[in-house]
Amino acid sequence: MQDFNSFTLENLTVTGDEDGVVQVILSRPNKRNALNADTIEELIEVFSKLPRMGARAVVLRALGDHFCAGLDLVEHHTEDRRPEDFMHLCLRWHEAFNKMEYGGVPIIAALKGAVVGGGLELASSAHVRVADQSTYFALPEGQRGLFTGGGATIRVADLVGKARMIDMMLTGRVYKQEEAMQVGLCQYHIDGSSDDKAMELARLAAQNPPLSNFAICSAISHMQNMSALDAAYAESVVAGIVNTQPASKERLEAFANKTAARVRPD
Ligand code: 1HE
């Protein structure tokens, strides 16, 4: 396991512990963690390296009251980008978010305040989303005269369905609290701190064998992109490797010996 505290970054902070539980912290609170081009490059760097550094689980959280205000609108305005400039920028967003979704390391997003536009695209690239009482979700692209460019048409549509996503973009509809969970924007909606809950979930996930987590946090996403026939084939191959790993043999032996925990409702 390498030193998770060795990154030199301006817009993110990365810290990790000896259990391989890493925190990636959006650190531009004065700009409500808006995603400028530099932050995207830093996300690419971090999420390219973490899987090879021995990270067992990641909590993606933010400084300040808001998780992320989306695309840095001021930078976009100032740069006066041409279509091809913005297309290439979007490709960098996709690079970052694909590294997250397909990287094989569980990412738990701790959400609060605004999770809007590109901020929702970022959150939807994590594997688990935890919201607190302050969290709200929106896609204000329509109101800004913009369109999504960081994968919302794929990931947000996947979470909430096409019709809800279109409504969010056309009308600026905001989802929060129980309703946000019901429509699939988050899997947890809690009274306390989403940071603490995300950490608790990350610690649980980190106890699974890394190869199992790798399959869970990459194979399922890849298989969603395949035909059912190909996905079933790929699933067999992945299961062949994962379900015969030494770590699974130990756990199966514990079950057979009646020393492993049973699955109980509470
Ligand atoms: C920003 C941004 C930003 C804040 N880009 N600088 N996203 C949006 O449409 C959301 C835009 N932001 C907001 O609606 C509000 O800022 C918040 C609801 C998130 C927070 O409100 P508030 O009252 O706490 O903060 P504020 O006073 O609006 O902003 C504080 C500072 O953050 C201010 O900078 P300052 O230097 O004047 O102090 C703001 O300019 C700055 N700030 N949000 C840049 N987004 C790949 S395509 C994706 C397309 C999209 O993401 S569209 C959705 C864009």
Short mmCIF file of C-alpha atoms and ligand atoms in Angstrom, two decimals:
data_model
loop_
_atom_site.label_atom_id
_atom_site.label_comp_id
_atom_site.label_asym_id
_atom_site.label_seq_id
_atom_site.Cartn_x
_atom_site.Cartn_y
_atom_site.Cartn_z
CA MET A 1 0.00 0.00 0.00
CA GLN A 2 1.44 3.38 -1.00
CA ASP A 3 1.27 6.70 0.81
CA PHE A 4 -2.14 8.19 0.03
CA ASN A 5 -1.06 11.52 1.51
CA SER A 6 1.60 12.05 -1.18
CA PHE A 7 -0.55 13.81 -3.78
CA THR A 8 0.27 17.47 -4.48
CA LEU A 9 -3.00 19.04 -5.59
CA GLU A 10 -4.66 22.46 -5.51
CA ASN A 11 -8.36 21.69 -5.72
CA LEU A 12 -8.58 18.31 -4.03
CA THR A 13 -7.23 16.94 -0.78
CA VAL A 14 -6.43 13.24 -0.50
CA THR A 15 -5.86 11.44 2.78
CA GLY A 16 -5.83 7.75 3.55
CA ASP A 17 -5.28 5.38 6.43
CA GLU A 18 -3.58 2.03 7.00
CA ASP A 19 -6.84 0.17 6.18
CA GLY A 20 -6.76 1.61 2.66
CA VAL A 21 -9.79 3.84 3.27
CA VAL A 22 -9.13 7.02 1.33
CA GLN A 23 -10.88 10.37 1.44
CA VAL A 24 -10.92 12.50 -1.70
CA ILE A 25 -12.11 15.94 -0.64
CA LEU A 26 -13.31 18.64 -3.04
CA SER A 27 -11.46 21.66 -1.69
CA ARG A 28 -12.71 24.81 -3.43
CA PRO A 29 -15.44 25.75 -0.95
CA ASN A 30 -15.21 29.46 -1.82
CA LYS A 31 -16.34 28.53 -5.33
CA ARG A 32 -18.81 25.96 -4.01
CA ASN A 33 -16.48 23.28 -5.38
CA ALA A 34 -17.33 24.22 -8.97
CA LEU A 35 -15.43 22.02 -11.40
CA ASN A 36 -12.82 23.99 -13.31
CA ALA A 37 -10.53 22.33 -15.86
CA ASP A 38 -7.76 21.91 -13.29
CA THR A 39 -10.00 20.05 -10.85
CA ILE A 40 -10.97 17.62 -13.59
CA GLU A 41 -7.27 16.94 -14.30
CA GLU A 42 -6.71 16.33 -10.60
CA LEU A 43 -9.64 13.89 -10.47
CA ILE A 44 -8.11 12.01 -13.41
CA GLU A 45 -4.75 11.83 -11.65
CA VAL A 46 -6.18 10.68 -8.34
CA PHE A 47 -8.63 8.11 -9.68
CA SER A 48 -6.04 6.74 -12.14
CA LYS A 49 -3.59 6.10 -9.33
CA LEU A 50 -5.71 5.06 -6.34
CA PRO A 51 -6.59 1.56 -7.64
CA ARG A 52 -2.89 0.79 -8.11
CA MET A 53 -1.95 2.27 -4.75
CA GLY A 54 -3.92 -0.29 -2.79
CA ALA A 55 -6.98 1.83 -2.00
CA ARG A 56 -9.72 -0.45 -0.59
CA ALA A 57 -12.54 2.13 -0.60
CA VAL A 58 -12.92 5.87 -1.21
CA VAL A 59 -15.12 8.50 0.39
CA LEU A 60 -15.69 11.41 -1.99
CA ARG A 61 -16.70 14.41 0.08
CA ALA A 62 -16.47 18.20 0.04
CA LEU A 63 -15.38 21.17 2.11
CA GLY A 64 -18.01 23.84 2.82
CA ASP A 65 -21.78 23.66 2.74
CA HIS A 66 -22.15 22.40 -0.82
CA PHE A 67 -20.93 19.21 -2.44
CA CYS A 68 -20.47 20.68 -5.92
CA ALA A 69 -21.98 23.51 -7.99
CA GLY A 70 -21.15 21.81 -11.32
CA LEU A 71 -19.26 23.28 -14.23
CA ASP A 72 -17.18 26.34 -13.34
CA LEU A 73 -19.45 28.80 -15.11
CA VAL A 74 -17.12 31.76 -14.57
CA GLU A 75 -14.16 29.96 -16.12
CA HIS A 76 -16.37 28.82 -18.99
CA HIS A 77 -17.55 32.39 -19.51
CA THR A 78 -14.05 33.89 -19.28
CA GLU A 79 -12.40 31.31 -21.54
CA ASP A 80 -14.99 31.97 -24.26
CA ARG A 81 -14.49 28.42 -25.53
CA ARG A 82 -15.01 27.26 -29.11
CA PRO A 83 -17.15 24.12 -29.70
CA GLU A 84 -14.09 21.93 -30.14
CA ASP A 85 -12.49 23.30 -26.94
CA PHE A 86 -15.55 22.39 -24.92
CA MET A 87 -15.85 19.01 -26.60
CA HIS A 88 -12.28 18.20 -25.57
CA LEU A 89 -12.98 19.46 -22.05
CA CYS A 90 -16.00 17.14 -21.85
CA LEU A 91 -13.80 14.25 -22.94
CA ARG A 92 -11.57 15.00 -19.92
CA TRP A 93 -14.66 14.97 -17.66
CA HIS A 94 -15.53 11.56 -19.13
CA GLU A 95 -11.97 10.37 -18.55
CA ALA A 96 -12.23 11.34 -14.88
CA PHE A 97 -15.70 9.95 -14.29
CA ASN A 98 -15.02 6.71 -16.19
CA LYS A 99 -11.91 6.19 -14.06
CA MET A 100 -14.20 6.46 -11.06
CA GLU A 101 -17.04 4.26 -12.24
CA TYR A 102 -14.91 1.55 -13.86
CA GLY A 103 -11.85 1.74 -11.60
CA GLY A 104 -12.83 -1.21 -9.42
CA VAL A 105 -12.50 0.61 -6.07
CA PRO A 106 -15.77 1.37 -4.23
CA ILE A 107 -16.48 5.12 -4.13
CA ILE A 108 -19.02 6.39 -1.60
CA ALA A 109 -20.12 10.00 -2.20
CA ALA A 110 -20.99 12.04 0.91
CA LEU A 111 -23.45 14.65 -0.33
CA LYS A 112 -24.62 17.93 1.21
CA GLY A 113 -26.08 21.17 -0.06
CA ALA A 114 -26.04 21.61 -3.82
CA VAL A 115 -25.38 18.55 -5.98
CA VAL A 116 -26.19 20.25 -9.24
CA GLY A 117 -25.33 20.05 -12.92
CA GLY A 118 -21.83 18.67 -13.25
CA GLY A 119 -21.88 18.11 -9.50
CA LEU A 120 -24.61 15.54 -10.00
CA GLU A 121 -22.61 14.05 -12.87
CA LEU A 122 -19.68 13.69 -10.48
CA ALA A 123 -21.85 12.19 -7.74
CA SER A 124 -23.45 9.75 -10.16
CA SER A 125 -19.99 8.39 -11.04
CA ALA A 126 -19.64 7.13 -7.47
CA HIS A 127 -21.01 3.71 -6.57
CA VAL A 128 -23.02 4.76 -3.51
CA ARG A 129 -24.55 8.16 -2.73
CA VAL A 130 -25.35 9.30 0.82
CA ALA A 131 -27.45 12.45 1.25
CA ASP A 132 -28.15 14.41 4.43
CA GLN A 133 -30.96 16.85 5.32
CA SER A 134 -29.30 19.72 3.41
CA THR A 135 -28.70 17.85 0.16
CA TYR A 136 -30.54 18.82 -2.99
CA PHE A 137 -30.21 17.64 -6.57
CA ALA A 138 -30.85 19.56 -9.78
CA LEU A 139 -29.84 19.85 -13.41
CA PRO A 140 -30.02 23.63 -14.06
CA GLU A 141 -28.42 23.32 -17.48
CA GLY A 142 -31.58 24.39 -19.29
CA GLN A 143 -31.87 27.60 -17.25
CA ARG A 144 -28.19 28.41 -17.94
CA GLY A 145 -28.59 27.85 -21.67
CA LEU A 146 -26.34 24.81 -21.47
CA PHE A 147 -26.51 21.04 -21.84
CA THR A 148 -24.98 18.26 -19.79
CA GLY A 149 -21.48 17.26 -20.88
CA GLY A 150 -20.14 15.10 -18.08
CA GLY A 151 -22.12 11.93 -18.58
CA ALA A 152 -25.53 12.82 -17.12
CA THR A 153 -27.31 11.52 -20.21
CA ILE A 154 -25.85 8.16 -19.30
CA ARG A 155 -25.53 8.05 -15.51
CA VAL A 156 -28.30 10.35 -14.27
CA ALA A 157 -30.72 8.85 -16.80
CA ASP A 158 -29.66 5.47 -15.46
CA LEU A 159 -30.45 6.52 -11.88
CA VAL A 160 -33.77 8.31 -12.35
CA GLY A 161 -34.93 7.34 -15.84
CA LYS A 162 -35.18 9.39 -19.02
CA ALA A 163 -38.49 11.11 -18.29
CA ARG A 164 -37.42 12.43 -14.86
CA MET A 165 -34.11 13.63 -16.21
CA ILE A 166 -35.78 15.51 -19.05
CA ASP A 167 -38.20 17.12 -16.57
CA MET A 168 -35.28 18.16 -14.31
CA MET A 169 -33.50 19.78 -17.25
CA LEU A 170 -36.54 21.47 -18.76
CA THR A 171 -38.05 22.86 -15.58
CA GLY A 172 -35.15 23.10 -13.12
CA ARG A 173 -36.97 20.76 -10.76
CA VAL A 174 -35.13 20.22 -7.49
CA TYR A 175 -35.23 16.89 -5.66
CA LYS A 176 -34.38 16.57 -1.99
CA GLN A 177 -34.81 14.38 1.06
CA GLU A 178 -37.11 11.33 0.87
CA GLU A 179 -38.23 12.11 -2.65
CA ALA A 180 -34.62 12.21 -3.88
CA MET A 181 -34.11 8.74 -2.47
CA GLN A 182 -37.36 7.44 -3.90
CA VAL A 183 -36.43 8.51 -7.43
CA GLY A 184 -32.97 6.93 -7.11
CA LEU A 185 -30.68 9.96 -6.79
CA CYS A 186 -29.23 8.59 -3.56
CA GLN A 187 -29.33 5.26 -1.75
CA TYR A 188 -29.16 6.77 1.76
CA HIS A 189 -30.87 9.83 3.20
CA ILE A 190 -29.87 10.40 6.80
CA ASP A 191 -30.42 12.79 9.69
CA GLY A 192 -26.79 13.10 10.75
CA SER A 193 -23.59 13.78 8.82
CA SER A 194 -23.32 12.26 5.35
CA ASP A 195 -19.52 12.31 5.81
CA ASP A 196 -19.75 10.00 8.83
CA LYS A 197 -22.23 7.65 7.18
CA ALA A 198 -20.13 7.47 3.99
CA MET A 199 -17.08 6.64 6.09
CA GLU A 200 -18.98 3.88 7.86
CA LEU A 201 -20.05 2.39 4.51
CA ALA A 202 -16.54 2.71 3.07
CA ARG A 203 -15.12 0.83 6.07
CA LEU A 204 -17.66 -1.96 5.53
CA ALA A 205 -16.88 -2.20 1.81
CA ALA A 206 -13.13 -2.17 2.52
CA GLN A 207 -13.50 -5.45 4.43
CA ASN A 208 -14.51 -7.31 1.25
CA PRO A 209 -11.72 -8.94 -0.75
CA PRO A 210 -10.38 -6.37 -3.25
CA LEU A 211 -11.02 -8.73 -6.16
CA SER A 212 -14.70 -8.99 -5.23
CA ASN A 213 -14.94 -5.20 -4.97
CA PHE A 214 -13.13 -4.85 -8.28
CA ALA A 215 -15.79 -6.98 -9.94
CA ILE A 216 -18.66 -5.18 -8.20
CA CYS A 217 -17.29 -1.73 -9.06
CA SER A 218 -16.33 -2.37 -12.68
CA ALA A 219 -17.93 -5.51 -14.07
CA ILE A 220 -21.53 -4.48 -13.36
CA SER A 221 -21.01 -1.18 -15.19
CA HIS A 222 -19.31 -2.88 -18.13
CA MET A 223 -22.05 -5.50 -18.31
CA GLN A 224 -24.72 -2.82 -18.45
CA ASN A 225 -23.10 -1.74 -21.72
CA MET A 226 -23.31 -5.24 -23.25
CA SER A 227 -26.04 -7.32 -24.79
CA ALA A 228 -27.63 -9.76 -22.32
CA LEU A 229 -25.90 -12.62 -24.10
CA ASP A 230 -22.45 -11.04 -23.83
CA ALA A 231 -23.07 -9.86 -20.26
CA ALA A 232 -23.97 -13.41 -19.19
CA TYR A 233 -20.78 -14.69 -20.79
CA ALA A 234 -18.66 -11.95 -19.15
CA GLU A 235 -20.34 -12.61 -15.82
CA SER A 236 -19.36 -16.28 -16.01
CA VAL A 237 -15.74 -15.38 -16.71
CA VAL A 238 -15.59 -12.81 -13.89
CA ALA A 239 -17.29 -15.24 -11.48
CA GLY A 240 -14.85 -17.95 -12.50
CA ILE A 241 -11.99 -15.76 -11.31
CA VAL A 242 -13.59 -14.07 -8.30
CA ASN A 243 -15.45 -17.06 -6.89
CA THR A 244 -12.36 -19.27 -6.81
CA GLN A 245 -9.98 -16.71 -5.28
CA PRO A 246 -8.13 -17.71 -2.10
CA ALA A 247 -10.00 -15.09 -0.09
CA SER A 248 -13.33 -16.64 -1.06
CA LYS A 249 -12.08 -20.13 -0.13
CA GLU A 250 -11.24 -18.92 3.39
CA ARG A 251 -14.65 -17.33 3.76
CA LEU A 252 -16.44 -20.41 2.44
CA GLU A 253 -14.51 -22.58 4.87
CA ALA A 254 -15.60 -20.31 7.71
CA PHE A 255 -19.20 -20.68 6.57
CA ALA A 256 -18.94 -24.45 6.34
CA ASN A 257 -17.36 -24.54 9.82
CA LYS A 258 -20.19 -22.36 11.15
CA THR A 259 -17.81 -19.60 12.25
CA ALA A 260 -18.90 -17.05 9.63
CA ALA A 261 -21.62 -14.50 10.36
CA ARG A 262 -25.08 -15.45 9.09
CA VAL A 263 -27.21 -13.07 7.04
CA ARG A 264 -29.84 -11.65 9.41
CA PRO A 265 -32.46 -8.94 8.87
CA ASP A 266 -31.03 -6.69 11.62
C1 1HE B 1 -19.34 29.38 -8.92
C2 1HE B 1 -20.28 28.39 -9.25
C3 1HE B 1 -20.13 27.77 -10.51
C4 1HE B 1 -20.78 29.16 -7.30
N1 1HE B 1 -19.12 28.17 -11.30
N2 1HE B 1 -18.36 29.74 -9.74
N3 1HE B 1 -24.15 25.13 -11.98
C5 1HE B 1 -25.08 25.98 -11.53
O1 1HE B 1 -25.88 26.52 -12.26
C6 1HE B 1 -25.04 26.28 -10.06
C7 1HE B 1 -24.45 27.68 -9.83
N4 1HE B 1 -24.28 28.00 -8.44
C8 1HE B 1 -25.32 28.30 -7.62
O2 1HE B 1 -26.48 28.22 -7.97
C9 1HE B 1 -24.98 28.76 -6.24
O3 1HE B 1 -23.65 29.27 -6.26
C10 1HE B 1 -25.07 27.66 -5.15
C11 1HE B 1 -26.53 27.30 -4.93
C12 1HE B 1 -24.28 26.40 -5.52
C13 1HE B 1 -24.46 28.19 -3.83
O4 1HE B 1 -25.07 29.43 -3.51
P1 1HE B 1 -24.37 30.43 -2.48
O5 1HE B 1 -25.33 31.56 -2.26
O6 1HE B 1 -23.89 29.67 -1.30
O7 1HE B 1 -23.03 30.95 -3.21
P2 1HE B 1 -22.86 32.09 -4.34
O8 1HE B 1 -22.85 33.43 -3.69
O9 1HE B 1 -23.78 31.88 -5.46
O10 1HE B 1 -21.40 31.76 -4.87
C14 1HE B 1 -20.26 31.85 -4.04
C15 1HE B 1 -19.06 31.88 -4.92
O11 1HE B 1 -18.96 30.64 -5.62
C16 1HE B 1 -19.11 32.96 -5.99
O12 1HE B 1 -17.79 33.34 -6.28
P3 1HE B 1 -17.21 34.76 -5.75
O13 1HE B 1 -15.80 34.78 -6.22
O14 1HE B 1 -18.10 35.81 -6.36
O15 1HE B 1 -17.35 34.71 -4.24
C17 1HE B 1 -19.68 32.21 -7.17
O16 1HE B 1 -19.34 32.80 -8.41
C18 1HE B 1 -18.98 30.90 -7.02
N5 1HE B 1 -19.69 29.82 -7.71
N6 1HE B 1 -21.14 28.27 -8.24
C19 1HE B 1 -18.28 29.11 -10.91
N7 1HE B 1 -20.93 26.79 -10.92
C20 1HE B 1 -19.90 19.47 -18.28
S1 1HE B 1 -21.27 20.41 -18.48
C21 1HE B 1 -21.94 20.65 -16.91
C22 1HE B 1 -22.92 21.78 -16.95
C23 1HE B 1 -23.27 22.29 -15.63
O17 1HE B 1 -22.72 21.90 -14.63
S2 1HE B 1 -24.49 23.48 -15.60
C24 1HE B 1 -24.78 23.77 -13.90
C25 1HE B 1 -23.90 24.87 -13.36
#
